[in-house]
């Protein structure tokens, strides 16, 4: 049984969560299937071990060369018998590894009573975060081993995985080799991933003991050039991948998470080179000279966590020469947008202050959001945005009758002059990705809420003037 160096890194990783792959031909599915064997057979075999491998749909399991065929070829020689009724492999020691599907979030309730020792999700970008966290919550061991989650994925900057891997990527979306396998720590609070450099501990109210409240995570990129076995068994595979479009070659051959399957982008790639900045490079209050800061909020109803629009919160700091941008972008319910807006305005890099402009798109839905903002301010008077609003500053209504693609094209000049600098955060990276892949074609630019919010921020002085004009007119 031959494995690559990258697959070995996955099998030996101590992280609770490991995302593996990020390109075609890297041996993603094979590695996930091997990882399941650790406690199913051999000297560490556990009679009560229950492993679960997930794909989105049943045809992905049952098609020729799918997971059923692949797992039979690996597990069968080790004595495992596949039960077609329960879709599980039963090993001589008593361990079981099941093959499962989850094509709709509403089917999660079917796994409410499930209990997994180890969980693997193949092509995890096809799932949503809520489903994965639900399944992770079903991981509880009967046989004394530490539960783990192993995932594979191709590059997908629109998936929930992108914010998780962004730390491991360079500004062009390619994996940083030196960061492969490095462990970070996170916990999820109100469906938001909070990241730490070290594990976090808190006193348990039940036991009074210090207990870890975070999970460990790492990303191990692997592509075709890392998989010597596949290159030998199918030397024509690379040739077939080379026939893909340029964008798809970057994704599937080179593992670029910022490449899009769409072609005909509005702006050349060179417009976005060397435009990411670290927090140390962000202008510091008192050292920026003349500057103006504009905050824009583009809410979304968030109908679908996986495919719905992003809600975007953008800060644009205009200095004499450059425009510095930070963003908070994700799919979230309305109440979460308001809370995240106040949290965003607390960030020490751009804590809202006198003289700043803050606006929100004004539609029927957004009008409800405005009421929620003022109510939140009244309930949380200690926060910077609350004090800013209570001081009499207006939450500027943004009314723009231009079509969205035309609004975004107003960014053309600063983009081509490379005046924008994007803070190196998950939101900043996602906004930059949406700008890279904007094509301006109605109906195709489905993820352009970040660029739209950036335009709103840039136009905020004009929206303020319109607001005062409307006030004078009564």
Short mmCIF file of C-alpha atoms in Angstrom, two decimals:
data_model
loop_
_atom_site.label_atom_id
_atom_site.label_comp_id
_atom_site.label_asym_id
_atom_site.label_seq_id
_atom_site.Cartn_x
_atom_site.Cartn_y
_atom_site.Cartn_z
CA UNK A 1 0.00 0.00 0.00
CA UNK A 2 1.82 3.12 -1.27
CA UNK A 3 1.10 6.53 0.19
CA UNK A 4 2.50 9.97 -0.63
CA UNK A 5 4.32 12.25 1.80
CA UNK A 6 1.26 14.49 1.96
CA UNK A 7 -1.01 11.54 2.77
CA UNK A 8 1.41 10.51 5.49
CA UNK A 9 1.17 14.02 6.96
CA UNK A 10 -2.61 13.64 7.14
CA UNK A 11 -2.43 10.20 8.73
CA UNK A 12 0.03 11.42 11.37
CA UNK A 13 -1.57 14.80 12.14
CA UNK A 14 -2.62 15.26 15.78
CA UNK A 15 -5.23 17.93 14.88
CA UNK A 16 -8.89 17.40 15.70
CA UNK A 17 -9.87 18.73 12.27
CA UNK A 18 -7.78 18.28 9.14
CA UNK A 19 -8.67 19.63 5.71
CA UNK A 20 -6.74 17.75 3.05
CA UNK A 21 -6.24 18.31 -0.65
CA UNK A 22 -7.32 21.51 -2.32
CA UNK A 23 -6.54 20.30 -5.87
CA UNK A 24 -7.29 17.42 -8.24
CA UNK A 25 -5.26 14.22 -8.14
CA UNK A 26 -3.78 14.70 -4.69
CA UNK A 27 -5.23 11.45 -3.33
CA UNK A 28 -7.88 13.11 -1.16
CA UNK A 29 -10.50 10.38 -0.95
CA UNK A 30 -7.90 7.62 -0.63
CA UNK A 31 -6.28 9.37 2.32
CA UNK A 32 -9.62 9.79 4.11
CA UNK A 33 -10.42 6.10 3.66
CA UNK A 34 -7.01 5.06 5.01
CA UNK A 35 -7.34 7.30 8.05
CA UNK A 36 -10.50 5.43 9.06
CA UNK A 37 -8.55 2.15 9.35
CA UNK A 38 -6.53 3.26 12.38
CA UNK A 39 -8.95 1.76 14.92
CA UNK A 40 -10.84 -0.67 12.68
CA UNK A 41 -8.16 -3.33 12.30
CA UNK A 42 -4.63 -4.30 13.30
CA UNK A 43 -3.08 -3.94 16.76
CA UNK A 44 -5.15 -0.83 17.55
CA UNK A 45 -8.45 -2.30 16.34
CA UNK A 46 -11.40 -1.51 18.60
CA UNK A 47 -14.53 -3.69 18.69
CA UNK A 48 -16.78 -0.71 19.38
CA UNK A 49 -15.18 1.65 16.84
CA UNK A 50 -17.73 3.38 14.60
CA UNK A 51 -16.43 5.46 11.72
CA UNK A 52 -18.54 7.41 9.21
CA UNK A 53 -17.63 8.67 5.75
CA UNK A 54 -19.96 11.22 4.12
CA UNK A 55 -20.60 12.31 0.55
CA UNK A 56 -23.36 14.66 -0.52
CA UNK A 57 -25.45 12.27 -2.66
CA UNK A 58 -25.93 8.52 -2.99
CA UNK A 59 -24.84 8.40 -6.68
CA UNK A 60 -21.46 9.77 -5.54
CA UNK A 61 -21.19 6.67 -3.36
CA UNK A 62 -22.58 4.08 -5.77
CA UNK A 63 -21.33 5.20 -9.19
CA UNK A 64 -18.57 3.22 -10.87
CA UNK A 65 -15.35 4.06 -9.06
CA UNK A 66 -17.30 5.79 -6.27
CA UNK A 67 -16.68 5.40 -2.55
CA UNK A 68 -18.41 2.01 -2.33
CA UNK A 69 -16.08 0.53 -4.96
CA UNK A 70 -13.03 2.27 -3.52
CA UNK A 71 -13.66 1.25 0.08
CA UNK A 72 -14.33 -2.37 -0.96
CA UNK A 73 -10.96 -2.52 -2.71
CA UNK A 74 -9.17 -1.20 0.40
CA UNK A 75 -11.16 -2.72 3.26
CA UNK A 76 -12.04 -6.07 1.64
CA UNK A 77 -8.49 -7.51 1.70
CA UNK A 78 -8.40 -6.70 5.43
CA UNK A 79 -11.37 -8.99 6.05
CA UNK A 80 -14.13 -6.38 6.04
CA UNK A 81 -17.55 -7.45 4.73
CA UNK A 82 -19.75 -4.81 3.11
CA UNK A 83 -23.44 -4.84 4.03
CA UNK A 84 -25.43 -3.26 1.18
CA UNK A 85 -28.51 -2.77 3.34
CA UNK A 86 -26.82 -0.67 6.01
CA UNK A 87 -24.05 0.65 3.71
CA UNK A 88 -21.32 -0.25 6.15
CA UNK A 89 -18.13 -2.28 6.30
CA UNK A 90 -17.88 -4.73 9.20
CA UNK A 91 -14.38 -5.74 10.25
CA UNK A 92 -13.36 -8.99 11.96
CA UNK A 93 -12.57 -7.18 15.22
CA UNK A 94 -16.17 -5.85 15.30
CA UNK A 95 -15.46 -2.30 14.13
CA UNK A 96 -17.77 -0.70 11.55
CA UNK A 97 -17.23 2.05 8.96
CA UNK A 98 -20.42 3.37 7.35
CA UNK A 99 -20.90 5.26 4.09
CA UNK A 100 -23.46 8.04 4.39
CA UNK A 101 -25.07 10.87 2.44
CA UNK A 102 -26.50 14.26 3.35
CA UNK A 103 -27.94 16.06 0.34
CA UNK A 104 -30.34 18.28 2.31
CA UNK A 105 -29.82 19.97 5.70
CA UNK A 106 -33.30 18.88 6.80
CA UNK A 107 -32.05 15.28 6.79
CA UNK A 108 -29.73 16.08 9.69
CA UNK A 109 -32.43 14.95 12.12
CA UNK A 110 -31.92 11.43 10.82
CA UNK A 111 -28.49 11.48 12.49
CA UNK A 112 -29.70 12.93 15.78
CA UNK A 113 -29.07 9.68 17.66
CA UNK A 114 -25.91 8.75 15.77
CA UNK A 115 -22.59 8.24 17.54
CA UNK A 116 -19.28 8.42 15.66
CA UNK A 117 -15.73 7.86 16.85
CA UNK A 118 -14.28 9.29 13.65
CA UNK A 119 -15.87 11.37 10.91
CA UNK A 120 -14.71 11.93 7.33
CA UNK A 121 -16.39 14.25 4.82
CA UNK A 122 -15.33 13.87 1.19
CA UNK A 123 -15.70 17.09 -0.85
CA UNK A 124 -16.67 19.05 2.26
CA UNK A 125 -17.13 22.22 0.19
CA UNK A 126 -20.42 20.70 -1.01
CA UNK A 127 -21.76 20.80 2.57
CA UNK A 128 -22.54 23.83 4.73
CA UNK A 129 -20.94 24.75 8.03
CA UNK A 130 -24.07 24.12 10.07
CA UNK A 131 -24.34 20.52 8.82
CA UNK A 132 -20.67 19.80 9.48
CA UNK A 133 -20.87 21.23 13.01
CA UNK A 134 -24.01 19.17 13.66
CA UNK A 135 -22.23 15.97 12.56
CA UNK A 136 -19.18 16.91 14.62
CA UNK A 137 -21.52 17.15 17.59
CA UNK A 138 -22.40 13.49 17.06
CA UNK A 139 -18.77 12.48 17.58
CA UNK A 140 -18.54 10.84 21.01
CA UNK A 141 -16.43 7.76 21.55
CA UNK A 142 -17.53 4.52 23.20
CA UNK A 143 -14.11 2.96 22.84
CA UNK A 144 -11.99 5.63 24.50
CA UNK A 145 -10.36 7.21 21.45
CA UNK A 146 -10.28 10.94 20.69
CA UNK A 147 -12.86 11.83 17.99
CA UNK A 148 -11.49 13.34 14.79
CA UNK A 149 -12.84 15.01 11.67
CA UNK A 150 -11.06 14.60 8.33
CA UNK A 151 -12.25 16.54 5.27
CA UNK A 152 -11.27 16.82 1.63
CA UNK A 153 -12.09 19.59 -0.81
CA UNK A 154 -11.20 21.13 -4.11
CA UNK A 155 -10.53 24.90 -4.03
CA UNK A 156 -13.81 26.76 -3.59
CA UNK A 157 -13.65 30.38 -2.44
CA UNK A 158 -17.45 30.52 -2.17
CA UNK A 159 -17.62 27.69 0.34
CA UNK A 160 -17.64 27.88 4.13
CA UNK A 161 -14.14 26.39 4.10
CA UNK A 162 -12.47 29.43 2.56
CA UNK A 163 -12.26 31.46 5.80
CA UNK A 164 -10.78 28.39 7.51
CA UNK A 165 -7.95 27.98 4.98
CA UNK A 166 -7.26 31.65 4.21
CA UNK A 167 -4.47 31.81 6.82
CA UNK A 168 -2.67 29.03 4.93
CA UNK A 169 -2.80 30.88 1.57
CA UNK A 170 -0.77 33.67 0.04
CA UNK A 171 -2.44 36.79 -1.31
CA UNK A 172 -2.99 35.13 -4.71
CA UNK A 173 -4.81 32.18 -3.14
CA UNK A 174 -2.04 29.55 -3.40
CA UNK A 175 -1.06 27.43 -0.37
CA UNK A 176 2.00 28.63 1.56
CA UNK A 177 4.15 25.51 1.74
CA UNK A 178 5.72 26.47 5.07
CA UNK A 179 2.28 26.63 6.72
CA UNK A 180 1.14 23.17 5.60
CA UNK A 181 0.20 21.11 8.63
CA UNK A 182 0.66 23.92 11.16
CA UNK A 183 -1.99 23.74 13.84
CA UNK A 184 -4.34 26.55 14.78
CA UNK A 185 -7.14 26.49 17.34
CA UNK A 186 -10.75 27.59 17.13
CA UNK A 187 -14.08 27.56 18.82
CA UNK A 188 -17.48 28.38 17.38
CA UNK A 189 -19.56 31.03 19.17
CA UNK A 190 -22.98 31.85 17.71
CA UNK A 191 -21.97 30.12 14.45
CA UNK A 192 -18.83 32.30 14.16
CA UNK A 193 -15.34 30.72 14.12
CA UNK A 194 -13.02 32.40 16.61
CA UNK A 195 -9.31 31.65 16.06
CA UNK A 196 -6.39 31.35 18.48
CA UNK A 197 -2.70 30.55 18.21
CA UNK A 198 -2.89 28.26 21.24
CA UNK A 199 -5.49 26.03 22.85
CA UNK A 200 -7.84 27.88 25.21
CA UNK A 201 -8.82 26.59 28.65
CA UNK A 202 -11.61 27.56 31.02
CA UNK A 203 -12.82 26.33 34.39
CA UNK A 204 -15.67 23.87 34.13
CA UNK A 205 -18.74 24.87 36.14
CA UNK A 206 -19.50 21.18 36.68
CA UNK A 207 -16.10 19.84 37.77
CA UNK A 208 -14.16 22.97 38.71
CA UNK A 209 -11.29 21.68 36.56
CA UNK A 210 -9.61 23.50 33.67
CA UNK A 211 -10.82 22.07 30.38
CA UNK A 212 -9.99 22.82 26.77
CA UNK A 213 -12.73 24.80 25.02
CA UNK A 214 -11.17 24.89 21.55
CA UNK A 215 -10.59 22.43 18.73
CA UNK A 216 -7.36 22.14 16.76
CA UNK A 217 -7.33 22.57 12.96
CA UNK A 218 -4.85 22.30 10.12
CA UNK A 219 -4.82 22.40 6.33
CA UNK A 220 -2.56 20.04 4.37
CA UNK A 221 -2.58 20.92 0.65
CA UNK A 222 -1.96 18.13 -1.84
CA UNK A 223 -2.03 18.19 -5.63
CA UNK A 224 -1.24 15.85 -8.52
CA UNK A 225 2.51 16.53 -8.40
CA UNK A 226 2.47 15.23 -4.78
CA UNK A 227 0.84 11.94 -5.81
CA UNK A 228 3.52 9.82 -7.47
CA UNK A 229 1.35 6.69 -7.48
CA UNK A 230 -1.41 8.29 -9.57
CA UNK A 231 1.07 9.84 -11.99
CA UNK A 232 2.55 6.38 -12.61
CA UNK A 233 -0.77 4.55 -12.88
CA UNK A 234 -2.37 7.20 -15.15
CA UNK A 235 0.33 9.31 -16.84
CA UNK A 236 -2.31 10.92 -19.10
CA UNK A 237 -4.25 12.48 -16.20
CA UNK A 238 -2.14 15.64 -16.16
CA UNK A 239 -2.62 16.02 -19.90
CA UNK A 240 -6.38 15.95 -19.46
CA UNK A 241 -6.24 18.54 -16.70
CA UNK A 242 -4.12 20.78 -18.95
CA UNK A 243 -7.06 20.93 -21.38
CA UNK A 244 -9.18 22.79 -18.82
CA UNK A 245 -9.67 26.54 -18.95
CA UNK A 246 -6.91 28.69 -17.45
CA UNK A 247 -8.99 29.38 -14.35
CA UNK A 248 -9.77 25.70 -13.79
CA UNK A 249 -6.13 24.71 -14.33
CA UNK A 250 -5.17 27.12 -11.56
CA UNK A 251 -7.78 25.57 -9.28
CA UNK A 252 -7.38 21.87 -9.97
CA UNK A 253 -3.70 21.63 -10.90
CA UNK A 254 -2.15 24.34 -8.73
CA UNK A 255 -4.66 24.49 -5.87
CA UNK A 256 -5.54 28.17 -6.19
CA UNK A 257 -8.47 29.07 -3.91
CA UNK A 258 -9.01 32.48 -5.50
CA UNK A 259 -9.34 31.22 -9.08
CA UNK A 260 -12.85 31.09 -10.51
CA UNK A 261 -14.39 28.71 -13.01
CA UNK A 262 -15.76 31.77 -14.77
CA UNK A 263 -13.81 33.62 -17.46
CA UNK A 264 -14.00 37.17 -18.75
CA UNK A 265 -13.27 38.98 -15.50
CA UNK A 266 -13.65 42.74 -15.50
CA UNK A 267 -10.13 43.58 -14.34
CA UNK A 268 -6.72 42.05 -15.18
CA UNK A 269 -5.04 39.92 -12.55
CA UNK A 270 -2.15 42.39 -12.22
CA UNK A 271 -4.56 44.97 -10.78
CA UNK A 272 -4.70 42.86 -7.63
CA UNK A 273 -1.05 41.98 -7.12
CA UNK A 274 0.60 43.04 -3.85
CA UNK A 275 -2.54 44.72 -2.49
CA UNK A 276 -2.87 42.79 0.80
CA UNK A 277 -1.58 44.49 3.95
CA UNK A 278 -0.98 43.23 7.47
CA UNK A 279 -2.47 44.91 10.56
CA UNK A 280 0.94 46.55 11.12
CA UNK A 281 0.57 48.32 7.76
CA UNK A 282 -2.92 49.65 8.49
CA UNK A 283 -2.86 53.44 9.11
CA UNK A 284 -2.85 54.20 12.83
CA UNK A 285 -5.03 56.94 14.23
CA UNK A 286 -2.88 60.01 14.86
CA UNK A 287 -0.39 59.08 12.13
CA UNK A 288 -2.56 59.12 9.04
CA UNK A 289 -2.57 62.81 8.24
CA UNK A 290 -5.77 63.75 6.49
CA UNK A 291 -8.07 60.76 6.24
CA UNK A 292 -11.76 59.94 6.00
CA UNK A 293 -13.36 56.68 7.10
CA UNK A 294 -16.58 55.33 5.64
CA UNK A 295 -18.47 52.25 6.84
CA UNK A 296 -21.04 50.54 4.61
CA UNK A 297 -23.42 47.69 5.43
CA UNK A 298 -25.01 45.57 2.70
CA UNK A 299 -27.35 43.20 4.58
CA UNK A 300 -28.66 39.96 3.15
CA UNK A 301 -31.64 37.91 4.18
CA UNK A 302 -29.37 34.88 4.23
CA UNK A 303 -31.94 32.45 2.84
CA UNK A 304 -29.33 29.77 2.23
CA UNK A 305 -26.19 29.31 4.32
CA UNK A 306 -24.52 27.49 1.42
CA UNK A 307 -25.59 29.39 -1.69
CA UNK A 308 -27.29 32.59 -0.51
CA UNK A 309 -25.90 36.10 -0.72
CA UNK A 310 -23.21 37.30 1.62
CA UNK A 311 -23.92 40.14 3.98
CA UNK A 312 -21.03 42.60 3.85
CA UNK A 313 -19.69 45.13 6.34
CA UNK A 314 -16.92 47.27 4.86
CA UNK A 315 -14.62 49.94 6.29
CA UNK A 316 -12.88 52.19 3.76
CA UNK A 317 -10.18 54.53 5.05
CA UNK A 318 -9.26 57.14 2.44
CA UNK A 319 -5.79 58.63 2.99
CA UNK A 320 -4.03 61.12 0.73
CA UNK A 321 -2.64 58.37 -1.52
CA UNK A 322 -4.34 55.03 -0.81
CA UNK A 323 -7.67 53.50 0.14
CA UNK A 324 -7.40 50.94 2.97
CA UNK A 325 -10.18 48.35 3.19
CA UNK A 326 -11.30 45.87 5.82
CA UNK A 327 -14.41 43.71 5.56
CA UNK A 328 -16.56 41.26 7.48
CA UNK A 329 -18.38 38.99 5.02
CA UNK A 330 -20.40 35.85 5.59
CA UNK A 331 -23.87 34.36 5.26
CA UNK A 332 -25.77 35.01 8.50
CA UNK A 333 -29.22 35.74 9.90
CA UNK A 334 -30.38 39.39 10.25
CA UNK A 335 -29.85 39.61 14.00
CA UNK A 336 -26.28 38.40 13.60
CA UNK A 337 -25.56 41.12 11.03
CA UNK A 338 -26.43 43.82 13.56
CA UNK A 339 -24.33 42.27 16.32
CA UNK A 340 -21.38 41.80 13.94
CA UNK A 341 -21.66 45.43 12.77
CA UNK A 342 -21.25 46.71 16.33
CA UNK A 343 -18.38 44.26 16.90
CA UNK A 344 -16.70 45.35 13.63
CA UNK A 345 -16.88 48.98 14.73
CA UNK A 346 -15.13 48.04 18.00
CA UNK A 347 -12.02 46.76 16.19
CA UNK A 348 -9.03 48.80 17.42
CA UNK A 349 -7.86 49.27 13.82
CA UNK A 350 -11.02 51.14 12.86
CA UNK A 351 -13.03 51.81 16.01
CA UNK A 352 -15.77 54.18 14.91
CA UNK A 353 -15.17 57.79 15.99
CA UNK A 354 -16.47 61.30 15.47
CA UNK A 355 -16.21 62.31 11.83
CA UNK A 356 -16.71 58.83 10.43
CA UNK A 357 -19.58 58.08 8.05
CA UNK A 358 -21.74 54.97 8.47
CA UNK A 359 -24.46 53.95 6.02
CA UNK A 360 -26.76 51.10 5.14
CA UNK A 361 -28.54 50.21 1.92
CA UNK A 362 -32.14 51.42 2.12
CA UNK A 363 -34.75 48.91 0.93
CA UNK A 364 -37.82 47.57 2.71
CA UNK A 365 -35.77 44.79 4.32
CA UNK A 366 -32.89 47.12 5.18
CA UNK A 367 -35.31 49.58 6.80
CA UNK A 368 -36.15 46.84 9.29
CA UNK A 369 -32.42 46.37 9.80
CA UNK A 370 -32.03 50.08 10.62
CA UNK A 371 -34.58 49.72 13.41
CA UNK A 372 -32.66 46.73 14.77
CA UNK A 373 -29.44 48.78 14.74
CA UNK A 374 -30.95 51.59 16.83
CA UNK A 375 -32.52 49.09 19.23
CA UNK A 376 -29.17 47.33 19.67
CA UNK A 377 -27.51 50.69 20.33
CA UNK A 378 -30.03 51.47 23.05
CA UNK A 379 -29.38 48.09 24.68
CA UNK A 380 -25.57 48.30 24.42
CA UNK A 381 -24.72 51.90 25.20
CA UNK A 382 -21.13 51.12 26.12
CA UNK A 383 -20.15 50.19 22.54
CA UNK A 384 -18.43 52.65 20.21
CA UNK A 385 -21.12 52.57 17.51
CA UNK A 386 -23.84 53.07 20.15
CA UNK A 387 -22.11 56.18 21.47
CA UNK A 388 -21.59 57.41 17.90
CA UNK A 389 -25.32 57.05 17.15
CA UNK A 390 -26.46 58.47 20.49
CA UNK A 391 -24.28 61.52 19.81
CA UNK A 392 -26.65 62.37 16.95
CA UNK A 393 -24.70 61.00 13.99
CA UNK A 394 -27.04 59.68 11.30
CA UNK A 395 -27.07 56.12 9.97
CA UNK A 396 -27.00 57.23 6.33
CA UNK A 397 -29.61 55.58 4.06
CA UNK A 398 -27.94 54.43 0.84
CA UNK A 399 -30.27 54.83 -2.13
CA UNK A 400 -28.76 54.10 -5.53
CA UNK A 401 -30.91 53.39 -8.58
CA UNK A 402 -28.03 52.17 -10.76
CA UNK A 403 -27.87 48.45 -11.45
CA UNK A 404 -25.44 46.64 -9.20
CA UNK A 405 -22.94 45.81 -11.95
CA UNK A 406 -22.81 49.48 -12.96
CA UNK A 407 -22.28 50.56 -9.34
CA UNK A 408 -19.38 48.17 -8.95
CA UNK A 409 -17.79 49.48 -12.15
CA UNK A 410 -17.40 52.85 -10.40
CA UNK A 411 -14.49 51.17 -8.63
CA UNK A 412 -12.67 50.83 -11.96
CA UNK A 413 -10.36 53.84 -11.60
CA UNK A 414 -8.97 53.10 -8.13
CA UNK A 415 -8.63 49.41 -9.01
CA UNK A 416 -6.65 50.05 -12.18
CA UNK A 417 -4.50 52.63 -10.37
CA UNK A 418 -3.99 50.01 -7.62
CA UNK A 419 -5.05 52.43 -4.90
CA UNK A 420 -6.88 49.84 -2.78
CA UNK A 421 -5.12 47.98 0.04
CA UNK A 422 -7.01 45.11 1.64
CA UNK A 423 -6.43 44.07 5.24
CA UNK A 424 -5.26 40.45 5.43
CA UNK A 425 -8.35 39.01 7.14
CA UNK A 426 -10.84 36.36 5.95
CA UNK A 427 -13.29 39.14 5.02
CA UNK A 428 -10.61 41.14 3.23
CA UNK A 429 -9.52 38.09 1.27
CA UNK A 430 -13.08 37.20 0.32
CA UNK A 431 -13.79 40.76 -0.85
CA UNK A 432 -10.62 40.71 -2.93
CA UNK A 433 -11.66 37.36 -4.39
CA UNK A 434 -15.06 38.74 -5.41
CA UNK A 435 -13.39 41.71 -7.10
CA UNK A 436 -10.99 39.42 -8.97
CA UNK A 437 -13.86 37.31 -10.29
CA UNK A 438 -16.39 40.04 -11.01
CA UNK A 439 -17.45 39.83 -14.67
CA UNK A 440 -20.24 42.41 -14.73
CA UNK A 441 -22.69 40.11 -16.47
CA UNK A 442 -26.19 40.20 -14.91
CA UNK A 443 -27.24 36.83 -13.56
CA UNK A 444 -23.72 35.47 -13.40
CA UNK A 445 -22.07 37.65 -10.79
CA UNK A 446 -23.88 35.90 -7.96
CA UNK A 447 -21.33 36.81 -5.26
CA UNK A 448 -20.69 40.54 -5.59
CA UNK A 449 -22.07 41.88 -2.31
CA UNK A 450 -18.58 42.76 -1.08
CA UNK A 451 -17.71 44.93 -4.12
CA UNK A 452 -21.15 46.52 -3.92
CA UNK A 453 -20.60 47.44 -0.27
CA UNK A 454 -17.15 48.80 -1.14
CA UNK A 455 -18.73 51.07 -3.75
CA UNK A 456 -21.31 52.19 -1.20
CA UNK A 457 -18.52 53.12 1.19
CA UNK A 458 -16.70 55.05 -1.53
CA UNK A 459 -19.91 56.92 -2.40
CA UNK A 460 -20.85 57.58 1.25
CA UNK A 461 -20.13 61.38 1.20
CA UNK A 462 -22.52 61.69 -1.75
CA UNK A 463 -25.16 59.61 0.04
CA UNK A 464 -24.79 61.87 3.10
CA UNK A 465 -25.36 64.96 0.94
CA UNK A 466 -28.48 63.36 -0.56
CA UNK A 467 -29.72 62.52 2.92
CA UNK A 468 -29.41 66.17 4.04
CA UNK A 469 -31.05 67.36 0.81
CA UNK A 470 -34.02 65.04 1.45
CA UNK A 471 -34.23 66.32 5.05
CA UNK A 472 -34.41 69.93 3.84
CA UNK A 473 -37.12 69.06 1.37
CA UNK A 474 -39.12 67.51 4.18
#
